[in-house]
Amino acid sequence: MAGVSQISCKLFIALVAIKLCTIAAFNVVDFGAIGDGKTDSTSSFLKAWNAACNSIVPDATMVVPPGIFLVRYITFTGPCKSNNTELFIFGTIIAPDDYKFIGSDQFWIVFYRVNWLSIYGGTLDAKGSSLWACKSAGNDCPFGARSITFQSCSYVLVSGLKSINSQRIHISINQCSNMTLRKLVIIAPSRSPNTDGIHIESSTGITISNSSIGTGDDCISIGPGSKSLLMDQIACGPGHGISIGSLGRTAIEDGVQDVNVTNSIFTMTQNGVRVKSFPTASDGYAKNLLFKNLIMQNASNPMIIDQDYCPHGTCSQKNSAVKVSQVTFENITGTSWTRKAFTLRCSSTSPCDGIQLKDIDLHY
């Protein structure tokens, strides 16, 4: 089998090489980037992107070759002229050692209004440990940056990307549609603060599959306005599990609906699958949720619906108005680290409705 894998890998590399030779490929090195891990290549990356994005050739491609490329805050803006813009990353993109360079911007790499985009491979290293240490010491620190953000994008494929040590959220998706993320590897220590693997908000038609996510916060978090989401074959852990919410932050809020989490494993996570809302007056909601074919391996709280979520104990109200309905937990097996396999904490003013448990087999 190892020989087959090596042959398949070599064949893939050969096919990619042939493809890059037959299309308009814009290599960041040709625009001045130096992969020595020290030279600031931000402007070179931006020039290469602009050349690829403004090319009228189909499948115009930006290439990051093997090497370590230092990049500060950067925004790749669309829409592009090509009907499918591609980004092949063979090397590693790193943030500056001084966390303030991207931490003060709150973003590191941003794709804005880019449609029909495909990103393949590569590693992002945001070097977040120094910022985590600053926060742990109680010092005056910047908010921190999200490693890669997709804002107002559509028809995007991200395949084979690895993100490590983000200052905060690794991958942020906001006001996007029709995105597929697959074969991702996301890594941060279990005690790193707010390092969600993937955060989705105000987006529709997002699929995440065949990915490994281990962080200090939610493996995947789903915010208001998110609809038609599929998370399949996710290996989550360490982290806080997969969460819908927190909802109910504002009085007027878009709802969450049609979310499926299937065929996934949670290993030593603080939670498994969770729906949470603040005890506030809000018109938000969460409905048509399916959690199916999940394995818990010593997850502390495998299944949670919590309409009284108040982590800091400063909530003024006691009952959430966020309506939670039509939620199914089906074929969930394995072990719970605590005696609370299922927590159902619903609001008396807006009670849960249509909650179903089928084929649950969890052991303490």
Short mmCIF file of C-alpha atoms in Angstrom, two decimals:
data_model
loop_
_atom_site.label_atom_id
_atom_site.label_comp_id
_atom_site.label_asym_id
_atom_site.label_seq_id
_atom_site.Cartn_x
_atom_site.Cartn_y
_atom_site.Cartn_z
CA MET A 1 0.00 0.00 0.00
CA ALA A 2 2.89 2.37 0.74
CA GLY A 3 4.19 1.87 -2.78
CA VAL A 4 0.77 2.66 -4.22
CA SER A 5 0.60 5.84 -2.12
CA GLN A 6 4.04 6.94 -3.27
CA ILE A 7 3.13 6.28 -6.91
CA SER A 8 -0.16 8.17 -6.50
CA CYS A 9 1.66 11.11 -4.89
CA LYS A 10 4.28 11.23 -7.64
CA LEU A 11 1.57 10.99 -10.29
CA PHE A 12 -0.33 13.87 -8.70
CA ILE A 13 2.81 16.05 -8.61
CA ALA A 14 3.55 15.19 -12.24
CA LEU A 15 0.00 16.05 -13.30
CA VAL A 16 0.17 19.36 -11.42
CA ALA A 17 3.51 20.16 -13.07
CA ILE A 18 2.04 19.49 -16.51
CA LYS A 19 -0.99 21.63 -15.69
CA LEU A 20 1.15 24.55 -14.51
CA CYS A 21 3.18 24.40 -17.71
CA THR A 22 0.10 24.61 -19.91
CA ILE A 23 -1.76 27.47 -18.21
CA ALA A 24 -1.03 31.02 -17.16
CA ALA A 25 0.95 30.45 -13.95
CA PHE A 26 2.12 33.42 -11.88
CA ASN A 27 4.89 32.38 -9.49
CA VAL A 28 5.40 34.66 -6.50
CA VAL A 29 9.19 34.25 -6.88
CA ASP A 30 9.00 35.86 -10.32
CA PHE A 31 7.51 38.91 -8.59
CA GLY A 32 10.31 39.17 -6.03
CA ALA A 33 9.29 36.81 -3.23
CA ILE A 34 12.12 35.03 -1.42
CA GLY A 35 11.41 31.81 0.45
CA ASP A 36 14.06 32.19 3.13
CA GLY A 37 11.66 32.69 6.04
CA LYS A 38 13.08 36.17 6.69
CA THR A 39 12.37 38.43 3.71
CA ASP A 40 9.01 40.22 3.68
CA SER A 41 7.23 38.88 0.57
CA THR A 42 3.88 40.62 1.10
CA SER A 43 4.12 42.96 -1.88
CA SER A 44 5.33 40.15 -4.15
CA PHE A 45 2.36 37.98 -3.21
CA LEU A 46 0.01 40.86 -3.92
CA LYS A 47 1.59 41.52 -7.34
CA ALA A 48 1.32 37.85 -8.28
CA TRP A 49 -2.31 37.79 -7.19
CA ASN A 50 -3.18 40.90 -9.17
CA ALA A 51 -1.56 39.42 -12.27
CA ALA A 52 -3.47 36.14 -11.91
CA CYS A 53 -6.75 37.78 -10.95
CA ASN A 54 -6.62 40.22 -13.87
CA SER A 55 -5.66 37.56 -16.40
CA ILE A 56 -8.35 36.67 -18.92
CA VAL A 57 -6.89 33.18 -19.39
CA PRO A 58 -9.12 30.43 -17.92
CA ASP A 59 -7.67 28.79 -14.79
CA ALA A 60 -5.16 31.56 -14.18
CA THR A 61 -2.94 30.27 -11.40
CA MET A 62 -0.89 31.84 -8.63
CA VAL A 63 1.91 29.58 -7.41
CA VAL A 64 3.75 29.59 -4.08
CA PRO A 65 6.72 27.23 -4.64
CA PRO A 66 8.54 25.22 -1.94
CA GLY A 67 10.14 27.48 0.65
CA ILE A 68 9.19 29.52 3.70
CA PHE A 69 7.60 32.85 2.80
CA LEU A 70 7.10 35.64 5.32
CA VAL A 71 3.87 37.56 4.75
CA ARG A 72 2.25 40.32 6.81
CA TYR A 73 -1.40 41.36 6.64
CA ILE A 74 -2.63 40.96 3.05
CA THR A 75 -5.97 41.13 1.20
CA PHE A 76 -6.58 39.33 -2.08
CA THR A 77 -9.45 41.22 -3.70
CA GLY A 78 -11.83 40.13 -6.46
CA PRO A 79 -13.82 39.59 -8.47
CA CYS A 80 -11.29 38.21 -10.95
CA LYS A 81 -11.46 38.22 -14.72
CA SER A 82 -10.58 34.54 -15.02
CA ASN A 83 -13.53 32.14 -14.75
CA ASN A 84 -11.57 30.07 -12.24
CA THR A 85 -8.63 31.46 -10.32
CA GLU A 86 -6.35 28.90 -8.68
CA LEU A 87 -3.79 29.12 -5.90
CA PHE A 88 -1.27 26.29 -5.55
CA ILE A 89 0.76 26.43 -2.33
CA PHE A 90 3.72 24.05 -2.23
CA GLY A 91 5.60 25.89 0.52
CA THR A 92 4.87 27.38 3.93
CA ILE A 93 3.53 30.89 4.57
CA ILE A 94 4.52 32.31 7.95
CA ALA A 95 3.57 35.41 9.94
CA PRO A 96 6.17 37.76 11.47
CA ASP A 97 7.69 36.73 14.80
CA ASP A 98 6.31 39.88 16.43
CA TYR A 99 2.61 39.10 16.93
CA LYS A 100 1.69 42.79 16.82
CA PHE A 101 2.25 42.98 13.04
CA ILE A 102 -0.88 40.94 12.33
CA GLY A 103 -2.48 40.87 15.79
CA SER A 104 -3.33 44.54 15.69
CA ASP A 105 -5.04 44.13 12.30
CA GLN A 106 -7.18 41.23 13.57
CA PHE A 107 -6.75 39.58 10.17
CA TRP A 108 -3.79 37.99 8.42
CA ILE A 109 -4.76 36.61 4.99
CA VAL A 110 -8.07 37.79 3.53
CA PHE A 111 -9.92 36.84 0.35
CA TYR A 112 -12.54 39.51 -0.36
CA ARG A 113 -15.27 39.23 -3.01
CA VAL A 114 -13.47 36.44 -4.84
CA ASN A 115 -15.64 34.01 -6.80
CA TRP A 116 -14.68 30.72 -8.46
CA LEU A 117 -11.50 30.24 -6.48
CA SER A 118 -9.60 27.00 -5.82
CA ILE A 119 -6.83 26.73 -3.21
CA TYR A 120 -4.68 23.60 -3.07
CA GLY A 121 -2.21 22.48 -0.41
CA GLY A 122 0.23 24.50 1.62
CA THR A 123 0.84 25.34 5.26
CA LEU A 124 -0.01 28.52 7.17
CA ASP A 125 1.88 29.20 10.40
CA ALA A 126 0.64 32.27 12.27
CA LYS A 127 3.09 31.79 15.18
CA GLY A 128 0.40 32.48 17.75
CA SER A 129 2.23 31.17 20.82
CA SER A 130 3.78 34.51 21.78
CA LEU A 131 0.38 36.23 21.75
CA TRP A 132 -1.15 33.41 23.82
CA ALA A 133 1.65 33.87 26.35
CA CYS A 134 0.98 37.61 26.46
CA LYS A 135 -2.70 36.99 27.20
CA SER A 136 -1.95 34.28 29.73
CA ALA A 137 0.28 36.71 31.63
CA GLY A 138 -2.54 39.28 31.76
CA ASN A 139 -0.59 41.85 29.78
CA ASP A 140 -1.97 44.48 27.42
CA CYS A 141 -2.11 42.48 24.19
CA PRO A 142 -3.72 43.05 20.77
CA PHE A 143 -6.95 41.22 19.98
CA GLY A 144 -5.25 38.76 17.65
CA ALA A 145 -5.65 37.84 13.99
CA ARG A 146 -7.70 35.24 12.16
CA SER A 147 -5.31 33.30 9.94
CA ILE A 148 -7.35 33.13 6.74
CA THR A 149 -10.67 34.87 6.12
CA PHE A 150 -13.15 34.49 3.28
CA GLN A 151 -15.42 37.53 3.14
CA SER A 152 -18.25 37.81 0.58
CA CYS A 153 -16.88 34.98 -1.57
CA SER A 154 -18.68 32.25 -3.53
CA TYR A 155 -17.86 29.00 -5.31
CA VAL A 156 -14.65 28.40 -3.39
CA LEU A 157 -12.74 25.14 -2.98
CA VAL A 158 -10.05 24.73 -0.30
CA SER A 159 -8.30 21.37 -0.43
CA GLY A 160 -5.32 20.03 1.50
CA LEU A 161 -4.56 23.20 3.46
CA LYS A 162 -2.77 22.96 6.82
CA SER A 163 -3.11 25.74 9.39
CA ILE A 164 -1.10 25.75 12.61
CA ASN A 165 -0.85 28.05 15.62
CA SER A 166 -3.36 30.70 14.62
CA GLN A 167 -3.51 33.71 16.93
CA ARG A 168 -7.30 33.29 17.03
CA ILE A 169 -9.66 31.62 14.54
CA HIS A 170 -7.85 29.57 11.88
CA ILE A 171 -10.40 29.82 9.05
CA SER A 172 -13.19 32.41 9.07
CA ILE A 173 -16.10 32.32 6.60
CA ASN A 174 -18.46 35.30 6.54
CA GLN A 175 -21.21 36.21 4.07
CA CYS A 176 -20.09 33.48 1.69
CA SER A 177 -21.93 30.85 -0.37
CA ASN A 178 -21.18 27.54 -2.02
CA MET A 179 -17.87 26.66 -0.44
CA THR A 180 -16.20 23.26 -0.09
CA LEU A 181 -13.38 22.66 2.39
CA ARG A 182 -11.81 19.21 2.41
CA LYS A 183 -8.75 17.36 3.63
CA LEU A 184 -7.81 20.15 6.04
CA VAL A 185 -5.42 19.82 8.97
CA ILE A 186 -5.84 22.43 11.70
CA ILE A 187 -3.61 22.37 14.78
CA ALA A 188 -3.26 24.48 17.92
CA PRO A 189 -2.56 23.47 21.55
CA SER A 190 -5.53 22.60 23.74
CA ARG A 191 -4.88 25.60 26.01
CA SER A 192 -4.54 28.18 23.24
CA PRO A 193 -7.33 30.77 23.68
CA ASN A 194 -10.07 31.32 21.08
CA THR A 195 -8.30 29.31 18.39
CA ASP A 196 -11.47 27.97 16.73
CA GLY A 197 -10.67 25.75 13.79
CA ILE A 198 -13.37 27.04 11.43
CA HIS A 199 -15.97 29.73 12.14
CA ILE A 200 -18.97 30.17 9.82
CA GLU A 201 -21.34 33.12 9.95
CA SER A 202 -24.02 34.57 7.63
CA SER A 203 -23.14 31.96 5.01
CA THR A 204 -24.98 29.27 3.07
CA GLY A 205 -24.06 26.09 1.24
CA ILE A 206 -20.82 25.31 3.12
CA THR A 207 -19.42 21.75 3.15
CA ILE A 208 -16.49 20.65 5.35
CA SER A 209 -15.30 17.07 4.98
CA ASN A 210 -12.52 14.59 5.66
CA SER A 211 -10.61 16.94 7.95
CA SER A 212 -8.67 16.80 11.22
CA ILE A 213 -9.13 19.69 13.65
CA GLY A 214 -7.50 20.03 17.06
CA THR A 215 -7.53 23.42 18.80
CA GLY A 216 -8.03 25.29 22.06
CA ASP A 217 -11.64 26.23 21.25
CA ASP A 218 -14.42 24.92 19.01
CA CYS A 219 -13.29 22.66 16.19
CA ILE A 220 -16.10 24.26 14.17
CA SER A 221 -18.32 27.10 15.36
CA ILE A 222 -21.48 28.23 13.58
CA GLY A 223 -22.79 31.76 14.01
CA PRO A 224 -26.08 33.50 13.12
CA GLY A 225 -27.31 33.52 9.54
CA SER A 226 -25.71 30.17 8.63
CA LYS A 227 -27.85 27.79 6.56
CA SER A 228 -27.45 24.56 4.60
CA LEU A 229 -24.22 23.36 6.16
CA LEU A 230 -22.68 19.88 6.03
CA MET A 231 -19.83 18.66 8.23
CA ASP A 232 -18.84 15.10 7.41
CA GLN A 233 -15.92 12.89 8.45
CA ILE A 234 -14.44 15.36 10.92
CA ALA A 235 -11.86 14.21 13.47
CA CYS A 236 -12.28 16.73 16.30
CA GLY A 237 -9.95 16.90 19.28
CA PRO A 238 -8.61 18.44 21.33
CA GLY A 239 -11.06 21.32 21.47
CA HIS A 240 -14.55 22.30 22.53
CA GLY A 241 -16.38 20.21 19.93
CA ILE A 242 -18.70 21.44 17.16
CA SER A 243 -20.96 24.29 18.33
CA ILE A 244 -23.94 26.13 16.94
CA GLY A 245 -23.69 29.48 18.67
CA SER A 246 -23.34 31.40 20.71
CA LEU A 247 -26.69 32.73 19.47
CA GLY A 248 -28.76 35.55 20.89
CA ARG A 249 -26.06 38.19 21.16
CA THR A 250 -28.38 40.82 19.67
CA ALA A 251 -32.15 41.45 19.71
CA ILE A 252 -32.39 41.22 15.92
CA GLU A 253 -30.47 38.22 14.62
CA ASP A 254 -30.60 35.86 11.65
CA GLY A 255 -31.28 32.24 12.46
CA VAL A 256 -29.38 29.00 11.85
CA GLN A 257 -31.03 26.14 10.00
CA ASP A 258 -30.43 22.95 8.03
CA VAL A 259 -27.15 21.91 9.63
CA ASN A 260 -25.89 18.32 9.38
CA VAL A 261 -22.96 16.89 11.36
CA THR A 262 -22.32 13.29 10.32
CA ASN A 263 -19.80 10.44 10.45
CA SER A 264 -17.37 12.19 12.79
CA ILE A 265 -15.20 11.38 15.82
CA PHE A 266 -14.69 13.50 18.95
CA THR A 267 -11.61 12.60 21.00
CA MET A 268 -11.03 14.05 24.49
CA THR A 269 -13.04 17.15 23.67
CA GLN A 270 -14.65 19.44 26.23
CA ASN A 271 -17.95 18.98 24.41
CA GLY A 272 -19.26 16.89 21.57
CA VAL A 273 -22.04 18.61 19.60
CA ARG A 274 -23.66 21.67 21.12
CA VAL A 275 -26.34 24.32 20.56
CA LYS A 276 -25.95 27.34 22.81
CA SER A 277 -27.67 30.71 23.17
CA PHE A 278 -27.43 33.56 25.63
CA PRO A 279 -30.43 34.20 27.91
CA THR A 280 -31.45 37.34 26.02
CA ALA A 281 -34.46 38.72 24.17
CA SER A 282 -33.63 37.83 20.56
CA ASP A 283 -35.55 36.79 17.47
CA GLY A 284 -32.82 34.32 16.51
CA TYR A 285 -33.46 30.60 16.11
CA ALA A 286 -31.84 27.24 15.39
CA LYS A 287 -33.87 24.58 13.57
CA ASN A 288 -33.59 21.47 11.43
CA LEU A 289 -30.35 20.22 12.96
CA LEU A 290 -29.06 16.66 12.52
CA PHE A 291 -26.22 15.06 14.48
CA LYS A 292 -25.81 11.52 13.17
CA ASN A 293 -23.30 8.66 13.21
CA LEU A 294 -20.93 10.21 15.73
CA ILE A 295 -18.35 8.50 17.95
CA MET A 296 -17.41 10.04 21.29
CA GLN A 297 -14.05 9.02 22.74
CA ASN A 298 -14.09 10.38 26.30
CA ALA A 299 -15.83 13.60 25.34
CA SER A 300 -16.75 15.48 28.53
CA ASN A 301 -20.24 16.57 27.43
CA PRO A 302 -21.26 14.60 24.33
CA MET A 303 -24.62 16.30 23.57
CA ILE A 304 -25.78 19.73 24.76
CA ILE A 305 -28.63 22.12 24.12
CA ASP A 306 -28.13 25.14 26.37
CA GLN A 307 -30.40 28.19 26.16
CA ASP A 308 -28.92 29.62 29.33
CA TYR A 309 -25.34 29.99 28.16
CA CYS A 310 -23.63 32.64 30.28
CA PRO A 311 -19.92 31.81 30.59
CA HIS A 312 -18.97 34.96 32.50
CA GLY A 313 -22.01 35.14 34.78
CA THR A 314 -22.96 38.67 33.73
CA CYS A 315 -26.21 38.03 31.84
CA SER A 316 -29.07 40.31 32.94
CA GLN A 317 -31.93 38.03 31.82
CA LYS A 318 -32.69 34.46 32.77
CA ASN A 319 -34.54 33.13 29.74
CA SER A 320 -33.50 32.95 26.11
CA ALA A 321 -35.90 33.89 23.35
CA VAL A 322 -33.85 32.02 20.75
CA LYS A 323 -36.09 29.20 19.53
CA VAL A 324 -34.43 25.76 19.22
CA SER A 325 -36.51 23.21 17.32
CA GLN A 326 -36.36 20.04 15.23
CA VAL A 327 -33.05 18.71 16.51
CA THR A 328 -32.14 15.04 16.03
CA PHE A 329 -29.33 13.14 17.75
CA GLU A 330 -29.02 9.75 16.05
CA ASN A 331 -26.59 6.83 16.37
CA ILE A 332 -24.19 8.48 18.78
CA THR A 333 -21.94 5.99 20.51
CA GLY A 334 -18.78 5.76 22.60
CA THR A 335 -17.72 7.08 25.99
CA SER A 336 -18.35 10.19 28.06
CA TRP A 337 -15.69 11.59 30.39
CA THR A 338 -18.48 12.85 32.69
CA ARG A 339 -21.83 11.43 33.83
CA LYS A 340 -23.67 14.03 31.73
CA ALA A 341 -24.10 12.32 28.39
CA PHE A 342 -26.96 14.65 27.41
CA THR A 343 -27.70 18.14 28.74
CA LEU A 344 -31.02 19.72 27.80
CA ARG A 345 -31.29 23.19 29.35
CA CYS A 346 -34.18 24.95 27.63
CA SER A 347 -35.86 28.30 28.17
CA SER A 348 -39.21 28.53 29.96
CA THR A 349 -40.28 31.44 27.73
CA SER A 350 -39.13 29.88 24.44
CA PRO A 351 -38.92 26.14 25.13
CA CYS A 352 -37.20 23.61 22.90
CA ASP A 353 -39.44 21.75 20.48
CA GLY A 354 -39.07 18.55 18.46
CA ILE A 355 -35.95 17.17 20.14
CA GLN A 356 -35.30 13.52 19.18
CA LEU A 357 -32.78 10.98 20.44
CA LYS A 358 -32.38 7.76 18.45
CA ASP A 359 -29.96 4.87 19.02
CA ILE A 360 -27.81 6.57 21.65
CA ASP A 361 -25.25 4.27 23.28
CA LEU A 362 -22.87 6.25 25.49
CA HIS A 363 -21.02 4.89 28.53
CA TYR A 364 -19.40 6.72 31.42
#
